[in-house]
């Protein structure tokens, strides 16, 4: 269990109860886990908005859970900006508080929920893992209020503790996946790596949507259903849809992101040439497109790209770059 935070006995009781649920029955249901973390914090302080974000390939942040103004917003994905709050968390690896800069970082990013309102207080905690190179941010949790000055030191300590517990739950699940991947190494059907395929995601989506559809069909076929019963079914359907959205966003974290990681190793000039190569341009055409760049310079860049990619043919490099461009297009 995480170290005891500096909180009052009454808050400690709330957190202890939360730990038993978050590390136990809720561990496998991430949407319920995030939702419960928000509810726990509302027992301690006002929470008007709340989100969870997870870093993908170092270039994007995926939000499986967004809540604002008593409603849940759609899951979303954004590219990480150079000067935004996510970039600040990745660099500083510590909690962001509204009073650090008067909310400039917080309100300078992409909004969610009711974009006509601006948070007047906020705490955003990085979710951390530990590697041989030191701590690494793999996600974040944020609670926000439309009222100023509501998040005291005790509230921050409690929220950091909750975020640490959730981070440990998520990391444990990743360790379990890694262990299972090791078992598959050397088997005939093993890819040797724990990446999802498009077929697996489609199969999951078909099955989960089918479950929701059957739930609705059962209610529609019940001629004696009451208004309250129908409302209950709609509530359950809504919750399941939110959970599916959250699960799909997190499943994308398991999709092969190596094309993006490889592309990010290139210099800006190499990236430009790699994109033109992926478009099918010849060396001469690339040089003409980038005039006054010479064809010899283009060849040198292509040689460096091939070395960084560990690939020997133009077709291999082009296919890999197009995979990266396809991923960028999906989240832009």
Tab-separated table of C-alpha atoms in Angstrom:
chain	number	residue	atom	x	y	z
A	1	UNK	CA	0.000	0.000	0.000
A	2	UNK	CA	1.140	3.567	-0.613
A	3	UNK	CA	2.639	5.510	2.312
A	4	UNK	CA	0.070	7.173	4.569
A	5	UNK	CA	-0.620	10.717	3.350
A	6	UNK	CA	-0.596	13.700	5.692
A	7	UNK	CA	-4.351	13.862	6.230
A	8	UNK	CA	-6.787	13.956	9.141
A	9	UNK	CA	-8.119	10.693	10.644
A	10	UNK	CA	-11.539	11.217	9.038
A	11	UNK	CA	-9.996	11.575	5.557
A	12	UNK	CA	-7.695	8.623	6.206
A	13	UNK	CA	-10.765	6.437	6.850
A	14	UNK	CA	-12.241	7.472	3.495
A	15	UNK	CA	-8.961	6.662	1.736
A	16	UNK	CA	-8.577	3.298	3.436
A	17	UNK	CA	-12.058	2.261	2.303
A	18	UNK	CA	-11.175	3.459	-1.209
A	19	UNK	CA	-7.987	1.389	-1.255
A	20	UNK	CA	-9.796	-1.855	-0.485
A	21	UNK	CA	-12.164	-1.299	-3.425
A	22	UNK	CA	-9.712	0.125	-5.961
A	23	UNK	CA	-7.114	-2.590	-5.450
A	24	UNK	CA	-9.733	-5.345	-5.301
A	25	UNK	CA	-13.104	-5.648	-7.070
A	26	UNK	CA	-12.658	-2.522	-9.238
A	27	UNK	CA	-9.149	-3.331	-10.468
A	28	UNK	CA	-10.279	-4.950	-13.728
A	29	UNK	CA	-12.883	-2.329	-14.634
A	30	UNK	CA	-10.992	0.859	-15.424
A	31	UNK	CA	-14.040	3.011	-16.104
A	32	UNK	CA	-15.515	2.073	-12.713
A	33	UNK	CA	-12.091	2.571	-11.122
A	34	UNK	CA	-11.770	6.137	-12.407
A	35	UNK	CA	-15.387	6.938	-11.612
A	36	UNK	CA	-14.966	5.674	-8.060
A	37	UNK	CA	-11.790	7.731	-7.574
A	38	UNK	CA	-13.772	10.839	-8.507
A	39	UNK	CA	-16.581	9.915	-6.107
A	40	UNK	CA	-14.068	9.349	-3.296
A	41	UNK	CA	-12.596	12.810	-3.776
A	42	UNK	CA	-16.085	14.381	-3.705
A	43	UNK	CA	-16.384	13.037	-0.161
A	44	UNK	CA	-13.393	15.187	0.758
A	45	UNK	CA	-13.591	18.316	-1.433
A	46	UNK	CA	-15.801	19.802	-4.194
A	47	UNK	CA	-15.052	18.258	-7.610
A	48	UNK	CA	-16.761	19.851	-10.618
A	49	UNK	CA	-14.562	18.308	-13.321
A	50	UNK	CA	-12.334	15.261	-13.395
A	51	UNK	CA	-10.300	13.435	-16.018
A	52	UNK	CA	-7.770	10.642	-16.487
A	53	UNK	CA	-5.205	10.796	-19.304
A	54	UNK	CA	-2.719	8.152	-20.451
A	55	UNK	CA	0.418	8.839	-22.515
A	56	UNK	CA	0.743	6.991	-25.828
A	57	UNK	CA	4.051	6.750	-27.715
A	58	UNK	CA	5.287	9.928	-26.045
A	59	UNK	CA	3.358	12.050	-28.559
A	60	UNK	CA	-0.325	11.712	-27.643
A	61	UNK	CA	-2.451	11.649	-24.526
A	62	UNK	CA	-5.593	9.531	-24.520
A	63	UNK	CA	-8.428	10.380	-22.134
A	64	UNK	CA	-10.496	7.294	-21.239
A	65	UNK	CA	-12.431	9.223	-18.582
A	66	UNK	CA	-13.814	12.801	-18.708
A	67	UNK	CA	-16.385	14.179	-16.282
A	68	UNK	CA	-17.743	17.708	-16.052
A	69	UNK	CA	-20.805	19.267	-14.481
A	70	UNK	CA	-22.610	16.071	-13.445
A	71	UNK	CA	-22.169	14.493	-16.882
A	72	UNK	CA	-19.627	12.195	-18.485
A	73	UNK	CA	-17.994	13.461	-21.656
A	74	UNK	CA	-16.804	11.308	-24.565
A	75	UNK	CA	-13.364	9.708	-24.376
A	76	UNK	CA	-10.864	11.640	-26.469
A	77	UNK	CA	-7.286	11.826	-27.758
A	78	UNK	CA	-5.001	14.827	-28.285
A	79	UNK	CA	-1.475	15.400	-29.537
A	80	UNK	CA	0.812	16.633	-26.766
A	81	UNK	CA	1.676	20.308	-27.236
A	82	UNK	CA	5.148	21.637	-26.470
A	83	UNK	CA	4.000	24.191	-23.903
A	84	UNK	CA	0.882	22.575	-22.433
A	85	UNK	CA	0.113	20.993	-19.092
A	86	UNK	CA	0.974	17.455	-20.237
A	87	UNK	CA	4.397	18.599	-21.462
A	88	UNK	CA	4.928	20.316	-18.088
A	89	UNK	CA	4.086	17.113	-16.222
A	90	UNK	CA	6.410	15.046	-18.432
A	91	UNK	CA	9.253	17.464	-17.730
A	92	UNK	CA	8.698	18.235	-14.055
A	93	UNK	CA	7.297	14.868	-12.886
A	94	UNK	CA	5.369	16.453	-10.026
A	95	UNK	CA	1.882	17.634	-9.135
A	96	UNK	CA	0.514	20.723	-10.846
A	97	UNK	CA	-1.612	23.098	-8.751
A	98	UNK	CA	-3.723	25.955	-10.075
A	99	UNK	CA	-1.995	28.537	-7.899
A	100	UNK	CA	1.367	27.648	-9.468
A	101	UNK	CA	0.588	29.933	-12.431
A	102	UNK	CA	-2.996	31.072	-11.908
A	103	UNK	CA	-4.293	28.327	-14.189
A	104	UNK	CA	-2.426	29.429	-17.323
A	105	UNK	CA	-1.269	25.896	-18.189
A	106	UNK	CA	-4.610	24.363	-17.262
A	107	UNK	CA	-6.841	26.715	-19.228
A	108	UNK	CA	-4.417	26.987	-22.141
A	109	UNK	CA	-5.085	23.425	-23.276
A	110	UNK	CA	-7.968	21.734	-25.072
A	111	UNK	CA	-11.139	21.926	-22.978
A	112	UNK	CA	-13.738	19.249	-22.340
A	113	UNK	CA	-17.289	19.242	-21.058
A	114	UNK	CA	-18.740	22.754	-20.767
A	115	UNK	CA	-16.049	24.762	-22.568
A	116	UNK	CA	-17.769	28.025	-21.611
A	117	UNK	CA	-16.696	27.532	-17.989
A	118	UNK	CA	-13.147	27.917	-16.719
A	119	UNK	CA	-11.822	26.066	-13.697
A	120	UNK	CA	-10.831	28.340	-10.817
A	121	UNK	CA	-8.880	25.699	-8.895
A	122	UNK	CA	-7.290	22.428	-9.971
A	123	UNK	CA	-4.864	19.686	-9.016
A	124	UNK	CA	-3.302	17.446	-11.694
A	125	UNK	CA	-1.193	14.517	-10.497
A	126	UNK	CA	1.155	12.537	-12.754
A	127	UNK	CA	0.808	8.754	-12.799
A	128	UNK	CA	4.332	7.420	-12.413
A	129	UNK	CA	6.284	4.279	-13.212
A	130	UNK	CA	9.882	3.596	-12.231
A	131	UNK	CA	12.544	2.483	-14.712
A	132	UNK	CA	16.312	2.014	-14.610
A	133	UNK	CA	16.598	5.588	-15.897
A	134	UNK	CA	14.408	6.956	-13.106
A	135	UNK	CA	10.735	7.960	-12.749
A	136	UNK	CA	8.606	8.184	-15.872
A	137	UNK	CA	5.172	9.754	-16.354
A	138	UNK	CA	2.712	7.411	-18.072
A	139	UNK	CA	-0.491	9.315	-17.353
A	140	UNK	CA	-2.277	11.862	-15.176
A	141	UNK	CA	-5.375	12.466	-13.063
A	142	UNK	CA	-6.950	15.878	-12.618
A	143	UNK	CA	-9.684	17.265	-10.367
A	144	UNK	CA	-11.012	20.762	-10.903
A	145	UNK	CA	-13.432	23.201	-9.291
A	146	UNK	CA	-15.273	26.266	-10.556
A	147	UNK	CA	-14.762	27.828	-7.135
A	148	UNK	CA	-11.335	29.273	-6.239
A	149	UNK	CA	-9.179	28.138	-3.348
A	150	UNK	CA	-10.941	24.874	-2.509
A	151	UNK	CA	-7.969	22.502	-2.755
A	152	UNK	CA	-6.033	22.643	0.488
A	153	UNK	CA	-2.780	20.830	1.218
A	154	UNK	CA	-4.785	17.962	2.725
A	155	UNK	CA	-6.892	17.649	-0.443
A	156	UNK	CA	-3.756	17.568	-2.592
A	157	UNK	CA	-2.171	14.902	-0.369
A	158	UNK	CA	-5.314	12.765	-0.533
A	159	UNK	CA	-5.546	13.104	-4.324
A	160	UNK	CA	-1.871	12.242	-4.785
A	161	UNK	CA	-2.413	9.124	-2.679
A	162	UNK	CA	-5.459	8.090	-4.726
A	163	UNK	CA	-3.529	8.655	-7.975
A	164	UNK	CA	-0.635	6.579	-6.669
A	165	UNK	CA	-2.968	3.665	-5.866
A	166	UNK	CA	-4.544	3.805	-9.338
A	167	UNK	CA	-1.112	4.008	-10.937
A	168	UNK	CA	-0.027	0.884	-9.070
A	169	UNK	CA	-3.173	-0.965	-10.148
A	170	UNK	CA	-2.565	-0.092	-13.813
A	171	UNK	CA	1.126	-1.010	-13.613
A	172	UNK	CA	0.313	-4.362	-11.981
A	173	UNK	CA	-1.988	-5.189	-14.869
A	174	UNK	CA	0.765	-4.258	-17.338
A	175	UNK	CA	3.204	-6.502	-15.467
A	176	UNK	CA	0.688	-9.347	-15.725
A	177	UNK	CA	0.386	-8.775	-19.486
A	178	UNK	CA	4.169	-8.759	-19.823
A	179	UNK	CA	4.401	-12.027	-17.875
A	180	UNK	CA	1.827	-13.678	-20.150
A	181	UNK	CA	3.677	-12.375	-23.205
A	182	UNK	CA	6.846	-14.054	-21.929
A	183	UNK	CA	4.986	-17.369	-21.712
A	184	UNK	CA	4.068	-17.072	-25.379
A	185	UNK	CA	7.630	-16.536	-26.521
A	186	UNK	CA	8.866	-19.404	-28.631
A	187	UNK	CA	5.419	-20.812	-29.397
A	188	UNK	CA	4.418	-21.340	-33.010
A	189	UNK	CA	1.702	-18.685	-33.016
A	190	UNK	CA	3.540	-16.107	-30.917
A	191	UNK	CA	4.453	-12.708	-32.273
A	192	UNK	CA	6.864	-12.344	-29.383
A	193	UNK	CA	5.326	-9.000	-28.371
A	194	UNK	CA	2.158	-7.956	-26.606
A	195	UNK	CA	0.460	-5.857	-29.298
A	196	UNK	CA	-3.193	-5.873	-30.235
A	197	UNK	CA	-4.243	-6.517	-33.806
A	198	UNK	CA	-7.095	-4.762	-35.612
A	199	UNK	CA	-8.955	-8.103	-35.731
A	200	UNK	CA	-8.805	-8.405	-31.940
A	201	UNK	CA	-10.176	-4.881	-31.480
A	202	UNK	CA	-12.980	-5.523	-33.962
A	203	UNK	CA	-13.892	-8.800	-32.230
A	204	UNK	CA	-13.983	-7.027	-28.879
A	205	UNK	CA	-16.131	-4.201	-30.206
A	206	UNK	CA	-18.597	-6.527	-31.924
A	207	UNK	CA	-19.033	-8.572	-28.746
A	208	UNK	CA	-19.418	-5.591	-26.401
A	209	UNK	CA	-21.844	-3.708	-28.676
A	210	UNK	CA	-23.801	-6.940	-29.067
A	211	UNK	CA	-24.186	-7.174	-25.293
A	212	UNK	CA	-25.586	-3.644	-25.122
A	213	UNK	CA	-27.897	-4.260	-28.077
A	214	UNK	CA	-29.313	-7.422	-26.454
A	215	UNK	CA	-29.900	-5.481	-23.248
A	216	UNK	CA	-31.930	-2.878	-25.161
A	217	UNK	CA	-33.785	-5.535	-27.201
A	218	UNK	CA	-34.845	-7.318	-24.034
A	219	UNK	CA	-36.358	-4.101	-22.675
A	220	UNK	CA	-38.077	-3.339	-25.997
A	221	UNK	CA	-39.599	-6.825	-26.053
A	222	UNK	CA	-41.049	-6.481	-22.559
A	223	UNK	CA	-44.601	-5.183	-23.064
A	224	UNK	CA	-45.121	-4.845	-19.315
A	225	UNK	CA	-42.061	-2.722	-18.614
A	226	UNK	CA	-42.730	0.339	-16.451
A	227	UNK	CA	-41.342	3.823	-16.972
A	228	UNK	CA	-38.959	3.456	-14.023
A	229	UNK	CA	-37.765	0.074	-15.304
A	230	UNK	CA	-37.167	1.507	-18.794
A	231	UNK	CA	-35.273	4.411	-17.276
A	232	UNK	CA	-33.127	1.924	-15.357
A	233	UNK	CA	-32.300	0.047	-18.559
A	234	UNK	CA	-31.364	3.293	-20.321
A	235	UNK	CA	-29.102	4.204	-17.417
A	236	UNK	CA	-27.423	0.802	-17.624
A	237	UNK	CA	-27.031	1.111	-21.401
A	238	UNK	CA	-25.481	4.573	-21.005
A	239	UNK	CA	-23.028	3.301	-18.399
A	240	UNK	CA	-22.027	0.370	-20.609
A	241	UNK	CA	-21.466	2.676	-23.578
A	242	UNK	CA	-19.216	4.917	-21.472
A	243	UNK	CA	-17.302	1.879	-20.282
A	244	UNK	CA	-16.840	0.606	-23.859
A	245	UNK	CA	-15.543	4.008	-24.936
A	246	UNK	CA	-13.054	4.043	-22.059
A	247	UNK	CA	-11.911	0.493	-22.768
A	248	UNK	CA	-11.423	1.205	-26.472
A	249	UNK	CA	-9.295	4.254	-25.710
A	250	UNK	CA	-7.101	2.205	-23.386
A	251	UNK	CA	-6.907	-0.687	-25.851
A	252	UNK	CA	-5.284	1.676	-28.346
A	253	UNK	CA	-2.374	1.920	-25.903
A	254	UNK	CA	-1.646	-1.733	-26.706
A	255	UNK	CA	-1.647	-1.160	-30.460
A	256	UNK	CA	1.791	-1.272	-32.087
A	257	UNK	CA	3.258	2.225	-31.663
A	258	UNK	CA	6.744	1.372	-32.949
A	259	UNK	CA	6.250	3.213	-36.288
A	260	UNK	CA	5.661	6.452	-34.354
A	261	UNK	CA	8.627	5.812	-32.057
A	262	UNK	CA	10.869	5.189	-35.080
A	263	UNK	CA	9.616	8.302	-36.877
A	264	UNK	CA	10.331	10.389	-33.784
A	265	UNK	CA	14.025	9.380	-33.887
A	266	UNK	CA	14.424	11.266	-37.192
A	267	UNK	CA	15.587	14.859	-37.477
A	268	UNK	CA	13.070	17.374	-38.904
A	269	UNK	CA	14.809	17.228	-42.289
A	270	UNK	CA	14.772	13.422	-42.254
A	271	UNK	CA	11.079	13.403	-41.301
A	272	UNK	CA	10.238	15.620	-44.272
A	273	UNK	CA	12.115	13.332	-46.658
A	274	UNK	CA	10.601	10.217	-45.067
A	275	UNK	CA	7.081	11.572	-45.678
A	276	UNK	CA	7.919	12.342	-49.324
A	277	UNK	CA	9.378	8.856	-49.681
A	278	UNK	CA	6.150	7.425	-48.270
A	279	UNK	CA	4.282	9.420	-50.931
A	280	UNK	CA	6.186	7.451	-53.568
A	281	UNK	CA	8.525	10.194	-54.756
A	282	UNK	CA	11.877	9.309	-56.308
A	283	UNK	CA	15.138	10.788	-55.019
A	284	UNK	CA	15.153	13.283	-57.897
A	285	UNK	CA	11.544	14.290	-57.227
A	286	UNK	CA	12.289	14.737	-53.506
A	287	UNK	CA	15.265	16.968	-54.315
A	288	UNK	CA	13.130	19.065	-56.669
A	289	UNK	CA	10.389	19.337	-54.041
A	290	UNK	CA	12.933	20.547	-51.468
A	291	UNK	CA	14.989	22.755	-53.807
A	292	UNK	CA	17.759	23.852	-53.313
A	293	UNK	CA	18.440	20.506	-51.564
A	294	UNK	CA	20.694	18.394	-53.805
A	295	UNK	CA	20.039	14.799	-54.763
A	296	UNK	CA	23.227	13.767	-52.914
A	297	UNK	CA	21.861	15.354	-49.719
A	298	UNK	CA	18.628	13.438	-50.201
A	299	UNK	CA	20.587	10.192	-50.590
A	300	UNK	CA	22.534	10.931	-47.402
A	301	UNK	CA	19.330	11.563	-45.457
A	302	UNK	CA	17.782	8.353	-46.820
A	303	UNK	CA	20.861	6.394	-45.768
A	304	UNK	CA	20.557	7.795	-42.245
A	305	UNK	CA	16.829	7.014	-42.165
A	306	UNK	CA	17.460	3.418	-43.215
A	307	UNK	CA	20.087	3.046	-40.495
A	308	UNK	CA	17.769	4.423	-37.796
A	309	UNK	CA	14.885	2.234	-38.968
A	310	UNK	CA	17.035	-0.860	-39.376
A	311	UNK	CA	15.472	-1.415	-42.792
A	312	UNK	CA	17.147	-1.891	-46.147
A	313	UNK	CA	14.468	-1.173	-48.763
A	314	UNK	CA	12.484	1.917	-49.676
A	315	UNK	CA	9.280	-0.106	-49.626
A	316	UNK	CA	9.822	-1.202	-45.991
A	317	UNK	CA	10.547	2.347	-44.856
A	318	UNK	CA	7.612	3.795	-46.805
A	319	UNK	CA	5.199	1.234	-45.329
A	320	UNK	CA	6.421	1.983	-41.799
A	321	UNK	CA	6.137	5.743	-42.264
A	322	UNK	CA	2.627	5.357	-43.664
A	323	UNK	CA	1.655	3.362	-40.554
A	324	UNK	CA	2.799	6.291	-38.419
A	325	UNK	CA	1.000	8.815	-40.616
A	326	UNK	CA	-2.165	6.748	-40.381
A	327	UNK	CA	-2.000	6.795	-36.575
A	328	UNK	CA	-1.451	10.580	-36.561
A	329	UNK	CA	-4.409	11.075	-38.909
A	330	UNK	CA	-6.676	9.058	-36.627
A	331	UNK	CA	-6.073	11.396	-33.668
A	332	UNK	CA	-5.769	14.740	-35.439
